[in-house]
Structures are given as C-alpha cells and as structure tokens.
PDB file of C-alpha atoms in Angstrom:
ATOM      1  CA  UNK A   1     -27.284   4.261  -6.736  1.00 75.00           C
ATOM      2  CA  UNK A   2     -24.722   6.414  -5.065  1.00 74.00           C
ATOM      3  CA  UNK A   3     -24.414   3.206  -2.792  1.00 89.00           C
ATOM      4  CA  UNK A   4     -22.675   1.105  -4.642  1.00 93.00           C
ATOM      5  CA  UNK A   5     -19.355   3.472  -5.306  1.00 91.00           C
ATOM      6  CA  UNK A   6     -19.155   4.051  -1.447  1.00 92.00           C
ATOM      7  CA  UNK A   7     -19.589   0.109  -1.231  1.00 93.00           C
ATOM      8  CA  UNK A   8     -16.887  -0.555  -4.009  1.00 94.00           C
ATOM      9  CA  UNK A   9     -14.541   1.958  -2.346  1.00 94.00           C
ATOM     10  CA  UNK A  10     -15.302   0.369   1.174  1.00 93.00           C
ATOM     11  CA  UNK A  11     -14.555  -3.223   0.184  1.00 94.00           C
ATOM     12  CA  UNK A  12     -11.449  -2.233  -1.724  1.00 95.00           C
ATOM     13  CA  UNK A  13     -10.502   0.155   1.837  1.00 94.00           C
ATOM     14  CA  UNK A  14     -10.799  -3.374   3.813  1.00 93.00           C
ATOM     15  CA  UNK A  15      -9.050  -5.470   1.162  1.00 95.00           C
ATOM     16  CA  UNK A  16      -6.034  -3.041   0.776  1.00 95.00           C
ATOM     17  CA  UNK A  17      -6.118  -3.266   4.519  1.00 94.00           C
ATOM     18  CA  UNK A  18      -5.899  -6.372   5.021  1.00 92.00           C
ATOM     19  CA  UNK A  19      -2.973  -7.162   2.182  1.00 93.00           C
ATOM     20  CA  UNK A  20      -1.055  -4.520   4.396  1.00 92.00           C
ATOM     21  CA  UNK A  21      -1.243  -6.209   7.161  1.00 90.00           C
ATOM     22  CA  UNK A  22      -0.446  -9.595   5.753  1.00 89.00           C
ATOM     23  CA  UNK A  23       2.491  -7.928   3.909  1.00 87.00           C
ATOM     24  CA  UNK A  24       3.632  -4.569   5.206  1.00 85.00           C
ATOM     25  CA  UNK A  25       4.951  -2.522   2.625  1.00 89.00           C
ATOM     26  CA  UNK A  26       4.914   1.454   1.715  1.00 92.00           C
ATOM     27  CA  UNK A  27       3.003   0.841  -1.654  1.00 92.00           C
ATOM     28  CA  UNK A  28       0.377  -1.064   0.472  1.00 91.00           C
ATOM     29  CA  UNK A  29       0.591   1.377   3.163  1.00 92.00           C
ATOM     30  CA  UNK A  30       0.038   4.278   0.726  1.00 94.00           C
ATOM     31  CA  UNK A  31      -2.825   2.223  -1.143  1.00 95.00           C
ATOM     32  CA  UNK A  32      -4.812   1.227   1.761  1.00 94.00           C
ATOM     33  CA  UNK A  33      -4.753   4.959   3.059  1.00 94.00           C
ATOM     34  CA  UNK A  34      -5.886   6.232  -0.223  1.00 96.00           C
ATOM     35  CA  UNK A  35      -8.628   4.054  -1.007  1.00 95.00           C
ATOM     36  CA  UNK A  36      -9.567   4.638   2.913  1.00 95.00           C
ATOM     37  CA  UNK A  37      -9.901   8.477   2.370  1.00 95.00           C
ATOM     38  CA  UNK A  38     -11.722   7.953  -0.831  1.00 94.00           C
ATOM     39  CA  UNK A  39     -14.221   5.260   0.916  1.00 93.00           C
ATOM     40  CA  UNK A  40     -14.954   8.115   3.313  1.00 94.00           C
ATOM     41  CA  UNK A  41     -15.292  11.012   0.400  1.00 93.00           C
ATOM     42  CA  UNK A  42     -18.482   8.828  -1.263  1.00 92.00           C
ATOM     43  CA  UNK A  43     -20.300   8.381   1.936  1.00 90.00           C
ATOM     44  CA  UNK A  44     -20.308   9.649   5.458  1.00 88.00           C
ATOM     45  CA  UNK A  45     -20.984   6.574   7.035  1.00 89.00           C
ATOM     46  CA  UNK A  46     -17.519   5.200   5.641  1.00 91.00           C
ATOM     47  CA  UNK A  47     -16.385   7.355   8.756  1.00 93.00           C
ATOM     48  CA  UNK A  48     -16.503   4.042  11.319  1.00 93.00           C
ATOM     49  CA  UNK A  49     -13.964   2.508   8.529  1.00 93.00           C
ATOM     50  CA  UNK A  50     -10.846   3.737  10.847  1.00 94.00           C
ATOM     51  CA  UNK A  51     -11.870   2.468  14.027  1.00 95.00           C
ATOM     52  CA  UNK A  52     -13.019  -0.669  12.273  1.00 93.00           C
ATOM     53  CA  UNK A  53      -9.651  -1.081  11.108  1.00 93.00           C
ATOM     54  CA  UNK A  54      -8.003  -0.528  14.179  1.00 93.00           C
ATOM     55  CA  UNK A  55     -10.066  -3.026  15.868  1.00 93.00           C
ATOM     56  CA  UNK A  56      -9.075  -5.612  12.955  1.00 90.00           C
ATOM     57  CA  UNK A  57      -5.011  -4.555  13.225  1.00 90.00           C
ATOM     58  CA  UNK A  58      -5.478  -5.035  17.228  1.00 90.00           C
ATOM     59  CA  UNK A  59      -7.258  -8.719  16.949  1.00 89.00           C
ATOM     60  CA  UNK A  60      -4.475  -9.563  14.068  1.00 87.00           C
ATOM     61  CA  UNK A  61      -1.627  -8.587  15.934  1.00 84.00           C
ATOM     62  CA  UNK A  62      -3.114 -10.500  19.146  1.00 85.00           C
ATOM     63  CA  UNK A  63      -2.865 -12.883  16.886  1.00 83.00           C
ATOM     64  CA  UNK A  64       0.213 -12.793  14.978  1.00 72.00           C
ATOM     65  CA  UNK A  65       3.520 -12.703  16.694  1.00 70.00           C
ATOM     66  CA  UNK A  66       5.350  -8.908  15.879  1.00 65.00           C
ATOM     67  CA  UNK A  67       8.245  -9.086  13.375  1.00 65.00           C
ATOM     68  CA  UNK A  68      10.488  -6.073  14.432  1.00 63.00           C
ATOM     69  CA  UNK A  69      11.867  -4.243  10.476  1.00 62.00           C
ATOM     70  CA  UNK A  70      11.623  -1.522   8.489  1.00 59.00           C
ATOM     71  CA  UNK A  71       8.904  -1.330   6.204  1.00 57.00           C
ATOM     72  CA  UNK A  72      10.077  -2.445   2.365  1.00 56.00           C
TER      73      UNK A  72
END
C-alpha cells in the first residue's frame, strides 16, 4: 500500500512539471520542485524522476521555440 502515495506524489511531480513548462512561473517553479522532493521521500525509485524530467524539458524545448523573460 505504500505504493500508491509514492504514485500520487509522482503523478502530481510530472503534472506540476509539465504546467511549469507550459507556463513558467515562480509559484509553479516552487510547486513542481516540492512535490518532486516529496515524490522522491515516499519511494527510492522516484530517484529517475529528475533525469526523466530533464529529458521531457529537452524534447519540449526542441520543440517549442525559447521566449527570452524573466520568470513572473
């Protein structure tokens, strides 16, 4: 049953994530680095969730064209 946190925490990492990338902001920033450290507290495994994230921001930025700013 201890599963199920760690897979909670691990989808809500990813989503967090992703709604930083789509719209960077510090609240999103600080979110999705929060819920990443607490995916990685419930289960060791969550440790490949960093380098699974960098591979997603490097195939969305190949993707998306870079907007130069400060972060809102």
């Amino acid at each position: 049953v201890p599963d199920i946190p760690a897979s909670v925490l691990g989808l809500w990492a990813t989503h967090r994530f992703v709604l930083w990338l789509q719209a960077h902001s510090k609240k999103n920033l600080t979110i999705s680095g929060v819920s990443v450290g607490l995916a990685m507290l419930t289960k060791t495994t969550w440790i490949l969730l960093p380098p699974l994230l960098l591979i997603i921001w490097i195939i969305y930025r190949s993707r998306v064209p870079i907007q130069i700013g400060k972060l809102k």
